[in-house]
Amino acid sequence: MTDALLGIAVGLGLAAACGFRIFLPLFGLSLASLNGHLSVGPDFSWVATTPAAIALGTATGLEIVAYYVPWLDHALDALATPAALIAGVIATAAVVVDVPPLLRWAIALIGGGGAAGLIQGATVLLRAKSSLATAGLANPVVATLEAIGGVTTVLLALLVPFVCLTAIVLIAAWTVRRWFRRSGPPPSAAPA
């Protein structure tokens, strides 16, 4: 049971990091599994190979650099949202191994996809606000903060997964609470 909970915490942490950068968490997963720090399910054994690590490392570098190109960062945001959800599901499913398959995929789809989607949605909104407020001049700062957030989240997920999971839950609760506060109470219906 402890291994299953550990896998869930690591998986959801890596999934949340997919919301910052798509390939970075998968690259971290590949390196950690190659070094024996992390076990992946047999159907994800490809992640623990040198060719996968090289491909994911190259994709990570290209993705990080691409977010510094002014017009490309917005194009990437359009593609990154569905890709982040998929990467979050993959990252979670790869490390949640000691549970029945139906539960594994439910955790990966709902938890992993949800964590990646929450962070990705927040970064897209932040970039849009940055673009409007500064005509895109602050977008490199946003890109740097996102990359730092991604690296930090991957390291936390791999080194202290339960701390990472706690932080993700707190951030999600804060975000949802803030969103509901902004939207305010529903308007009351006017009498007819």
JSON list of C-alpha atoms in Angstrom, two decimals:
[
{"chain": "A", "resi": 1, "resn": "MET", "atom": "CA", "xyz": [0.00, 0.00, 0.00]},
{"chain": "A", "resi": 2, "resn": "THR", "atom": "CA", "xyz": [2.86, 2.37, 0.82]},
{"chain": "A", "resi": 3, "resn": "ASP", "atom": "CA", "xyz": [4.43, 1.80, -2.60]},
{"chain": "A", "resi": 4, "resn": "ALA", "atom": "CA", "xyz": [1.10, 2.53, -4.28]},
{"chain": "A", "resi": 5, "resn": "LEU", "atom": "CA", "xyz": [0.69, 5.80, -2.34]},
{"chain": "A", "resi": 6, "resn": "LEU", "atom": "CA", "xyz": [4.27, 6.76, -3.14]},
{"chain": "A", "resi": 7, "resn": "GLY", "atom": "CA", "xyz": [3.67, 6.06, -6.83]},
{"chain": "A", "resi": 8, "resn": "ILE", "atom": "CA", "xyz": [0.50, 8.16, -6.78]},
{"chain": "A", "resi": 9, "resn": "ALA", "atom": "CA", "xyz": [2.30, 11.07, -5.09]},
{"chain": "A", "resi": 10, "resn": "VAL", "atom": "CA", "xyz": [5.21, 10.92, -7.56]},
{"chain": "A", "resi": 11, "resn": "GLY", "atom": "CA", "xyz": [2.86, 10.54, -10.53]},
{"chain": "A", "resi": 12, "resn": "LEU", "atom": "CA", "xyz": [0.65, 13.46, -9.58]},
{"chain": "A", "resi": 13, "resn": "GLY", "atom": "CA", "xyz": [3.70, 15.63, -8.89]},
{"chain": "A", "resi": 14, "resn": "LEU", "atom": "CA", "xyz": [5.16, 14.84, -12.30]},
{"chain": "A", "resi": 15, "resn": "ALA", "atom": "CA", "xyz": [1.76, 15.42, -13.89]},
{"chain": "A", "resi": 16, "resn": "ALA", "atom": "CA", "xyz": [1.52, 18.87, -12.31]},
{"chain": "A", "resi": 17, "resn": "ALA", "atom": "CA", "xyz": [4.99, 19.64, -13.66]},
{"chain": "A", "resi": 18, "resn": "CYS", "atom": "CA", "xyz": [3.68, 18.76, -17.15]},
{"chain": "A", "resi": 19, "resn": "GLY", "atom": "CA", "xyz": [1.52, 21.86, -16.82]},
{"chain": "A", "resi": 20, "resn": "PHE", "atom": "CA", "xyz": [4.67, 24.00, -16.70]},
{"chain": "A", "resi": 21, "resn": "ARG", "atom": "CA", "xyz": [6.61, 22.18, -19.43]},
{"chain": "A", "resi": 22, "resn": "ILE", "atom": "CA", "xyz": [5.46, 19.07, -21.25]},
{"chain": "A", "resi": 23, "resn": "PHE", "atom": "CA", "xyz": [8.72, 17.21, -21.78]},
{"chain": "A", "resi": 24, "resn": "LEU", "atom": "CA", "xyz": [10.65, 18.22, -18.65]},
{"chain": "A", "resi": 25, "resn": "PRO", "atom": "CA", "xyz": [8.79, 15.86, -16.26]},
{"chain": "A", "resi": 26, "resn": "LEU", "atom": "CA", "xyz": [8.99, 12.98, -18.72]},
{"chain": "A", "resi": 27, "resn": "PHE", "atom": "CA", "xyz": [12.74, 13.64, -19.06]},
{"chain": "A", "resi": 28, "resn": "GLY", "atom": "CA", "xyz": [13.07, 13.65, -15.26]},
{"chain": "A", "resi": 29, "resn": "LEU", "atom": "CA", "xyz": [11.05, 10.43, -15.10]},
{"chain": "A", "resi": 30, "resn": "SER", "atom": "CA", "xyz": [13.33, 8.87, -17.71]},
{"chain": "A", "resi": 31, "resn": "LEU", "atom": "CA", "xyz": [16.52, 9.88, -15.89]},
{"chain": "A", "resi": 32, "resn": "ALA", "atom": "CA", "xyz": [15.18, 8.75, -12.51]},
{"chain": "A", "resi": 33, "resn": "SER", "atom": "CA", "xyz": [14.11, 5.38, -13.87]},
{"chain": "A", "resi": 34, "resn": "LEU", "atom": "CA", "xyz": [17.40, 4.92, -15.77]},
{"chain": "A", "resi": 35, "resn": "ASN", "atom": "CA", "xyz": [19.33, 5.54, -12.55]},
{"chain": "A", "resi": 36, "resn": "GLY", "atom": "CA", "xyz": [17.18, 3.11, -10.57]},
{"chain": "A", "resi": 37, "resn": "HIS", "atom": "CA", "xyz": [15.67, 5.84, -8.39]},
{"chain": "A", "resi": 38, "resn": "LEU", "atom": "CA", "xyz": [12.16, 5.13, -9.68]},
{"chain": "A", "resi": 39, "resn": "SER", "atom": "CA", "xyz": [10.36, 2.07, -11.00]},
{"chain": "A", "resi": 40, "resn": "VAL", "atom": "CA", "xyz": [7.99, 2.29, -13.93]},
{"chain": "A", "resi": 41, "resn": "GLY", "atom": "CA", "xyz": [5.32, -0.15, -14.99]},
{"chain": "A", "resi": 42, "resn": "PRO", "atom": "CA", "xyz": [6.29, -2.82, -17.51]},
{"chain": "A", "resi": 43, "resn": "ASP", "atom": "CA", "xyz": [4.23, -1.18, -20.24]},
{"chain": "A", "resi": 44, "resn": "PHE", "atom": "CA", "xyz": [6.27, 2.01, -19.72]},
{"chain": "A", "resi": 45, "resn": "SER", "atom": "CA", "xyz": [9.69, 0.35, -19.67]},
{"chain": "A", "resi": 46, "resn": "TRP", "atom": "CA", "xyz": [10.58, 2.34, -22.81]},
{"chain": "A", "resi": 47, "resn": "VAL", "atom": "CA", "xyz": [10.89, 5.42, -20.55]},
{"chain": "A", "resi": 48, "resn": "ALA", "atom": "CA", "xyz": [13.85, 3.79, -18.78]},
{"chain": "A", "resi": 49, "resn": "THR", "atom": "CA", "xyz": [16.00, 3.56, -21.91]},
{"chain": "A", "resi": 50, "resn": "THR", "atom": "CA", "xyz": [18.88, 5.70, -23.09]},
{"chain": "A", "resi": 51, "resn": "PRO", "atom": "CA", "xyz": [17.23, 6.55, -26.44]},
{"chain": "A", "resi": 52, "resn": "ALA", "atom": "CA", "xyz": [14.12, 7.78, -24.60]},
{"chain": "A", "resi": 53, "resn": "ALA", "atom": "CA", "xyz": [16.25, 9.90, -22.26]},
{"chain": "A", "resi": 54, "resn": "ILE", "atom": "CA", "xyz": [18.10, 11.44, -25.22]},
{"chain": "A", "resi": 55, "resn": "ALA", "atom": "CA", "xyz": [14.86, 12.12, -27.13]},
{"chain": "A", "resi": 56, "resn": "LEU", "atom": "CA", "xyz": [13.08, 13.57, -24.09]},
{"chain": "A", "resi": 57, "resn": "GLY", "atom": "CA", "xyz": [16.14, 15.63, -23.12]},
{"chain": "A", "resi": 58, "resn": "THR", "atom": "CA", "xyz": [16.33, 17.09, -26.63]},
{"chain": "A", "resi": 59, "resn": "ALA", "atom": "CA", "xyz": [12.59, 17.82, -26.65]},
{"chain": "A", "resi": 60, "resn": "THR", "atom": "CA", "xyz": [12.91, 19.47, -23.22]},
{"chain": "A", "resi": 61, "resn": "GLY", "atom": "CA", "xyz": [15.69, 21.77, -24.41]},
{"chain": "A", "resi": 62, "resn": "LEU", "atom": "CA", "xyz": [13.82, 22.72, -27.57]},
{"chain": "A", "resi": 63, "resn": "GLU", "atom": "CA", "xyz": [10.60, 23.38, -25.64]},
{"chain": "A", "resi": 64, "resn": "ILE", "atom": "CA", "xyz": [12.31, 25.61, -23.09]},
{"chain": "A", "resi": 65, "resn": "VAL", "atom": "CA", "xyz": [14.08, 27.64, -25.80]},
{"chain": "A", "resi": 66, "resn": "ALA", "atom": "CA", "xyz": [10.92, 27.90, -27.94]},
{"chain": "A", "resi": 67, "resn": "TYR", "atom": "CA", "xyz": [9.06, 29.72, -25.17]},
{"chain": "A", "resi": 68, "resn": "TYR", "atom": "CA", "xyz": [11.53, 32.60, -25.51]},
{"chain": "A", "resi": 69, "resn": "VAL", "atom": "CA", "xyz": [10.53, 33.21, -29.15]},
{"chain": "A", "resi": 70, "resn": "PRO", "atom": "CA", "xyz": [7.82, 35.92, -29.04]},
{"chain": "A", "resi": 71, "resn": "TRP", "atom": "CA", "xyz": [5.33, 34.60, -31.59]},
{"chain": "A", "resi": 72, "resn": "LEU", "atom": "CA", "xyz": [6.10, 30.94, -30.96]},
{"chain": "A", "resi": 73, "resn": "ASP", "atom": "CA", "xyz": [5.22, 31.03, -27.25]},
{"chain": "A", "resi": 74, "resn": "HIS", "atom": "CA", "xyz": [1.56, 31.72, -28.01]},
{"chain": "A", "resi": 75, "resn": "ALA", "atom": "CA", "xyz": [1.42, 29.04, -30.70]},
{"chain": "A", "resi": 76, "resn": "LEU", "atom": "CA", "xyz": [2.94, 26.58, -28.23]},
{"chain": "A", "resi": 77, "resn": "ASP", "atom": "CA", "xyz": [0.30, 27.45, -25.63]},
{"chain": "A", "resi": 78, "resn": "ALA", "atom": "CA", "xyz": [-2.43, 26.38, -28.06]},
{"chain": "A", "resi": 79, "resn": "LEU", "atom": "CA", "xyz": [-0.72, 23.03, -28.61]},
{"chain": "A", "resi": 80, "resn": "ALA", "atom": "CA", "xyz": [0.56, 22.63, -25.07]},
{"chain": "A", "resi": 81, "resn": "THR", "atom": "CA", "xyz": [-2.80, 22.42, -23.33]},
{"chain": "A", "resi": 82, "resn": "PRO", "atom": "CA", "xyz": [-3.94, 19.08, -24.79]},
{"chain": "A", "resi": 83, "resn": "ALA", "atom": "CA", "xyz": [-0.35, 17.83, -24.88]},
{"chain": "A", "resi": 84, "resn": "ALA", "atom": "CA", "xyz": [0.12, 18.66, -21.16]},
{"chain": "A", "resi": 85, "resn": "LEU", "atom": "CA", "xyz": [-3.00, 16.65, -20.31]},
{"chain": "A", "resi": 86, "resn": "ILE", "atom": "CA", "xyz": [-1.69, 13.65, -22.24]},
{"chain": "A", "resi": 87, "resn": "ALA", "atom": "CA", "xyz": [1.79, 13.97, -20.72]},
{"chain": "A", "resi": 88, "resn": "GLY", "atom": "CA", "xyz": [0.26, 14.22, -17.23]},
{"chain": "A", "resi": 89, "resn": "VAL", "atom": "CA", "xyz": [-1.70, 11.03, -17.80]},
{"chain": "A", "resi": 90, "resn": "ILE", "atom": "CA", "xyz": [1.41, 9.23, -19.11]},
{"chain": "A", "resi": 91, "resn": "ALA", "atom": "CA", "xyz": [3.64, 10.44, -16.26]},
{"chain": "A", "resi": 92, "resn": "THR", "atom": "CA", "xyz": [1.12, 9.29, -13.68]},
{"chain": "A", "resi": 93, "resn": "ALA", "atom": "CA", "xyz": [0.31, 5.95, -15.29]},
{"chain": "A", "resi": 94, "resn": "ALA", "atom": "CA", "xyz": [4.01, 5.16, -15.66]},
{"chain": "A", "resi": 95, "resn": "VAL", "atom": "CA", "xyz": [4.71, 5.25, -11.92]},
{"chain": "A", "resi": 96, "resn": "VAL", "atom": "CA", "xyz": [1.41, 4.11, -10.38]},
{"chain": "A", "resi": 97, "resn": "VAL", "atom": "CA", "xyz": [2.17, 0.40, -10.55]},
{"chain": "A", "resi": 98, "resn": "ASP", "atom": "CA", "xyz": [0.90, -1.35, -7.41]},
{"chain": "A", "resi": 99, "resn": "VAL", "atom": "CA", "xyz": [-2.82, -0.89, -8.01]},
{"chain": "A", "resi": 100, "resn": "PRO", "atom": "CA", "xyz": [-5.37, -2.64, -10.23]},
{"chain": "A", "resi": 101, "resn": "PRO", "atom": "CA", "xyz": [-5.34, -1.40, -13.86]},
{"chain": "A", "resi": 102, "resn": "LEU", "atom": "CA", "xyz": [-8.78, 0.24, -13.67]},
{"chain": "A", "resi": 103, "resn": "LEU", "atom": "CA", "xyz": [-7.77, 2.25, -10.60]},
{"chain": "A", "resi": 104, "resn": "ARG", "atom": "CA", "xyz": [-4.38, 3.05, -12.14]},
{"chain": "A", "resi": 105, "resn": "TRP", "atom": "CA", "xyz": [-5.93, 4.54, -15.25]},
{"chain": "A", "resi": 106, "resn": "ALA", "atom": "CA", "xyz": [-8.63, 6.36, -13.28]},
{"chain": "A", "resi": 107, "resn": "ILE", "atom": "CA", "xyz": [-5.92, 7.99, -11.15]},
{"chain": "A", "resi": 108, "resn": "ALA", "atom": "CA", "xyz": [-3.88, 8.79, -14.26]},
{"chain": "A", "resi": 109, "resn": "LEU", "atom": "CA", "xyz": [-6.77, 10.22, -16.27]},
{"chain": "A", "resi": 110, "resn": "ILE", "atom": "CA", "xyz": [-8.53, 12.15, -13.51]},
{"chain": "A", "resi": 111, "resn": "GLY", "atom": "CA", "xyz": [-5.65, 13.00, -11.17]},
{"chain": "A", "resi": 112, "resn": "GLY", "atom": "CA", "xyz": [-2.77, 13.21, -13.63]},
{"chain": "A", "resi": 113, "resn": "GLY", "atom": "CA", "xyz": [-4.73, 14.91, -16.38]},
{"chain": "A", "resi": 114, "resn": "GLY", "atom": "CA", "xyz": [-6.41, 17.19, -13.85]},
{"chain": "A", "resi": 115, "resn": "ALA", "atom": "CA", "xyz": [-3.15, 18.25, -12.19]},
{"chain": "A", "resi": 116, "resn": "ALA", "atom": "CA", "xyz": [-1.51, 18.96, -15.55]},
{"chain": "A", "resi": 117, "resn": "GLY", "atom": "CA", "xyz": [-4.58, 20.79, -16.79]},
{"chain": "A", "resi": 118, "resn": "LEU", "atom": "CA", "xyz": [-4.85, 22.98, -13.70]},
{"chain": "A", "resi": 119, "resn": "ILE", "atom": "CA", "xyz": [-1.23, 24.14, -13.90]},
{"chain": "A", "resi": 120, "resn": "GLN", "atom": "CA", "xyz": [-1.31, 24.47, -17.70]},
{"chain": "A", "resi": 121, "resn": "GLY", "atom": "CA", "xyz": [-4.48, 26.54, -17.54]},
{"chain": "A", "resi": 122, "resn": "ALA", "atom": "CA", "xyz": [-2.93, 28.83, -14.95]},
{"chain": "A", "resi": 123, "resn": "THR", "atom": "CA", "xyz": [0.22, 29.34, -17.05]},
{"chain": "A", "resi": 124, "resn": "VAL", "atom": "CA", "xyz": [-1.82, 30.08, -20.19]},
{"chain": "A", "resi": 125, "resn": "LEU", "atom": "CA", "xyz": [-3.82, 32.71, -18.28]},
{"chain": "A", "resi": 126, "resn": "LEU", "atom": "CA", "xyz": [-0.64, 34.20, -16.82]},
{"chain": "A", "resi": 127, "resn": "ARG", "atom": "CA", "xyz": [0.96, 34.45, -20.27]},
{"chain": "A", "resi": 128, "resn": "ALA", "atom": "CA", "xyz": [-2.19, 36.03, -21.73]},
{"chain": "A", "resi": 129, "resn": "LYS", "atom": "CA", "xyz": [-2.31, 38.62, -18.93]},
{"chain": "A", "resi": 130, "resn": "SER", "atom": "CA", "xyz": [1.41, 39.28, -19.36]},
{"chain": "A", "resi": 131, "resn": "SER", "atom": "CA", "xyz": [0.96, 39.76, -23.09]},
{"chain": "A", "resi": 132, "resn": "LEU", "atom": "CA", "xyz": [-1.93, 42.18, -22.63]},
{"chain": "A", "resi": 133, "resn": "ALA", "atom": "CA", "xyz": [-0.28, 44.18, -19.86]},
{"chain": "A", "resi": 134, "resn": "THR", "atom": "CA", "xyz": [3.21, 44.42, -21.39]},
{"chain": "A", "resi": 135, "resn": "ALA", "atom": "CA", "xyz": [2.63, 43.80, -25.12]},
{"chain": "A", "resi": 136, "resn": "GLY", "atom": "CA", "xyz": [4.59, 40.56, -24.68]},
{"chain": "A", "resi": 137, "resn": "LEU", "atom": "CA", "xyz": [7.71, 42.21, -23.26]},
{"chain": "A", "resi": 138, "resn": "ALA", "atom": "CA", "xyz": [7.39, 40.32, -19.96]},
{"chain": "A", "resi": 139, "resn": "ASN", "atom": "CA", "xyz": [6.79, 36.93, -21.60]},
{"chain": "A", "resi": 140, "resn": "PRO", "atom": "CA", "xyz": [10.46, 35.90, -21.26]},
{"chain": "A", "resi": 141, "resn": "VAL", "atom": "CA", "xyz": [10.13, 36.47, -17.52]},
{"chain": "A", "resi": 142, "resn": "VAL", "atom": "CA", "xyz": [7.00, 34.30, -17.50]},
{"chain": "A", "resi": 143, "resn": "ALA", "atom": "CA", "xyz": [8.83, 31.63, -19.52]},
{"chain": "A", "resi": 144, "resn": "THR", "atom": "CA", "xyz": [11.68, 31.65, -17.01]},
{"chain": "A", "resi": 145, "resn": "LEU", "atom": "CA", "xyz": [9.29, 31.37, -14.06]},
{"chain": "A", "resi": 146, "resn": "GLU", "atom": "CA", "xyz": [7.48, 28.49, -15.76]},
{"chain": "A", "resi": 147, "resn": "ALA", "atom": "CA", "xyz": [10.75, 26.66, -16.40]},
{"chain": "A", "resi": 148, "resn": "ILE", "atom": "CA", "xyz": [11.82, 27.18, -12.78]},
{"chain": "A", "resi": 149, "resn": "GLY", "atom": "CA", "xyz": [8.39, 25.99, -11.63]},
{"chain": "A", "resi": 150, "resn": "GLY", "atom": "CA", "xyz": [8.72, 22.89, -13.79]},
{"chain": "A", "resi": 151, "resn": "VAL", "atom": "CA", "xyz": [12.21, 21.99, -12.58]},
{"chain": "A", "resi": 152, "resn": "THR", "atom": "CA", "xyz": [11.24, 22.62, -8.95]},
{"chain": "A", "resi": 153, "resn": "THR", "atom": "CA", "xyz": [8.08, 20.52, -9.23]},
{"chain": "A", "resi": 154, "resn": "VAL", "atom": "CA", "xyz": [9.94, 17.63, -10.89]},
{"chain": "A", "resi": 155, "resn": "LEU", "atom": "CA", "xyz": [12.62, 17.66, -8.19]},
{"chain": "A", "resi": 156, "resn": "LEU", "atom": "CA", "xyz": [10.04, 17.80, -5.41]},
{"chain": "A", "resi": 157, "resn": "ALA", "atom": "CA", "xyz": [8.02, 14.99, -7.02]},
{"chain": "A", "resi": 158, "resn": "LEU", "atom": "CA", "xyz": [11.09, 12.77, -7.25]},
{"chain": "A", "resi": 159, "resn": "LEU", "atom": "CA", "xyz": [12.78, 13.65, -3.95]},
{"chain": "A", "resi": 160, "resn": "VAL", "atom": "CA", "xyz": [9.92, 14.49, -1.55]},
{"chain": "A", "resi": 161, "resn": "PRO", "atom": "CA", "xyz": [6.75, 13.31, -3.29]},
{"chain": "A", "resi": 162, "resn": "PHE", "atom": "CA", "xyz": [4.36, 13.74, -0.37]},
{"chain": "A", "resi": 163, "resn": "VAL", "atom": "CA", "xyz": [5.51, 17.33, 0.17]},
{"chain": "A", "resi": 164, "resn": "CYS", "atom": "CA", "xyz": [4.98, 17.94, -3.55]},
{"chain": "A", "resi": 165, "resn": "LEU", "atom": "CA", "xyz": [1.52, 16.39, -3.44]},
{"chain": "A", "resi": 166, "resn": "THR", "atom": "CA", "xyz": [0.57, 18.50, -0.42]},
{"chain": "A", "resi": 167, "resn": "ALA", "atom": "CA", "xyz": [1.72, 21.65, -2.21]},
{"chain": "A", "resi": 168, "resn": "ILE", "atom": "CA", "xyz": [-0.28, 20.70, -5.32]},
{"chain": "A", "resi": 169, "resn": "VAL", "atom": "CA", "xyz": [-3.45, 20.14, -3.27]},
{"chain": "A", "resi": 170, "resn": "LEU", "atom": "CA", "xyz": [-2.98, 23.48, -1.47]},
{"chain": "A", "resi": 171, "resn": "ILE", "atom": "CA", "xyz": [-2.37, 25.35, -4.74]},
{"chain": "A", "resi": 172, "resn": "ALA", "atom": "CA", "xyz": [-5.39, 23.69, -6.34]},
{"chain": "A", "resi": 173, "resn": "ALA", "atom": "CA", "xyz": [-7.61, 24.60, -3.39]},
{"chain": "A", "resi": 174, "resn": "TRP", "atom": "CA", "xyz": [-6.35, 28.19, -3.42]},
{"chain": "A", "resi": 175, "resn": "THR", "atom": "CA", "xyz": [-6.89, 28.47, -7.18]},
{"chain": "A", "resi": 176, "resn": "VAL", "atom": "CA", "xyz": [-10.42, 27.09, -7.05]},
{"chain": "A", "resi": 177, "resn": "ARG", "atom": "CA", "xyz": [-11.30, 29.29, -4.09]},
{"chain": "A", "resi": 178, "resn": "ARG", "atom": "CA", "xyz": [-9.93, 32.36, -5.84]},
{"chain": "A", "resi": 179, "resn": "TRP", "atom": "CA", "xyz": [-11.80, 31.55, -9.05]},
{"chain": "A", "resi": 180, "resn": "PHE", "atom": "CA", "xyz": [-15.09, 31.16, -7.21]},
{"chain": "A", "resi": 181, "resn": "ARG", "atom": "CA", "xyz": [-14.47, 34.40, -5.33]},
{"chain": "A", "resi": 182, "resn": "ARG", "atom": "CA", "xyz": [-13.90, 36.27, -8.59]},
{"chain": "A", "resi": 183, "resn": "SER", "atom": "CA", "xyz": [-16.94, 34.87, -10.29]},
{"chain": "A", "resi": 184, "resn": "GLY", "atom": "CA", "xyz": [-19.05, 35.91, -7.29]},
{"chain": "A", "resi": 185, "resn": "PRO", "atom": "CA", "xyz": [-22.45, 34.61, -6.39]},
{"chain": "A", "resi": 186, "resn": "PRO", "atom": "CA", "xyz": [-24.84, 33.85, -9.21]},
{"chain": "A", "resi": 187, "resn": "PRO", "atom": "CA", "xyz": [-27.14, 36.73, -10.07]},
{"chain": "A", "resi": 188, "resn": "SER", "atom": "CA", "xyz": [-30.54, 36.43, -8.50]},
{"chain": "A", "resi": 189, "resn": "ALA", "atom": "CA", "xyz": [-33.45, 36.05, -10.83]},
{"chain": "A", "resi": 190, "resn": "ALA", "atom": "CA", "xyz": [-35.56, 39.14, -11.23]},
{"chain": "A", "resi": 191, "resn": "PRO", "atom": "CA", "xyz": [-39.23, 38.63, -10.39]},
{"chain": "A", "resi": 192, "resn": "ALA", "atom": "CA", "xyz": [-41.43, 38.38, -13.43]}
]
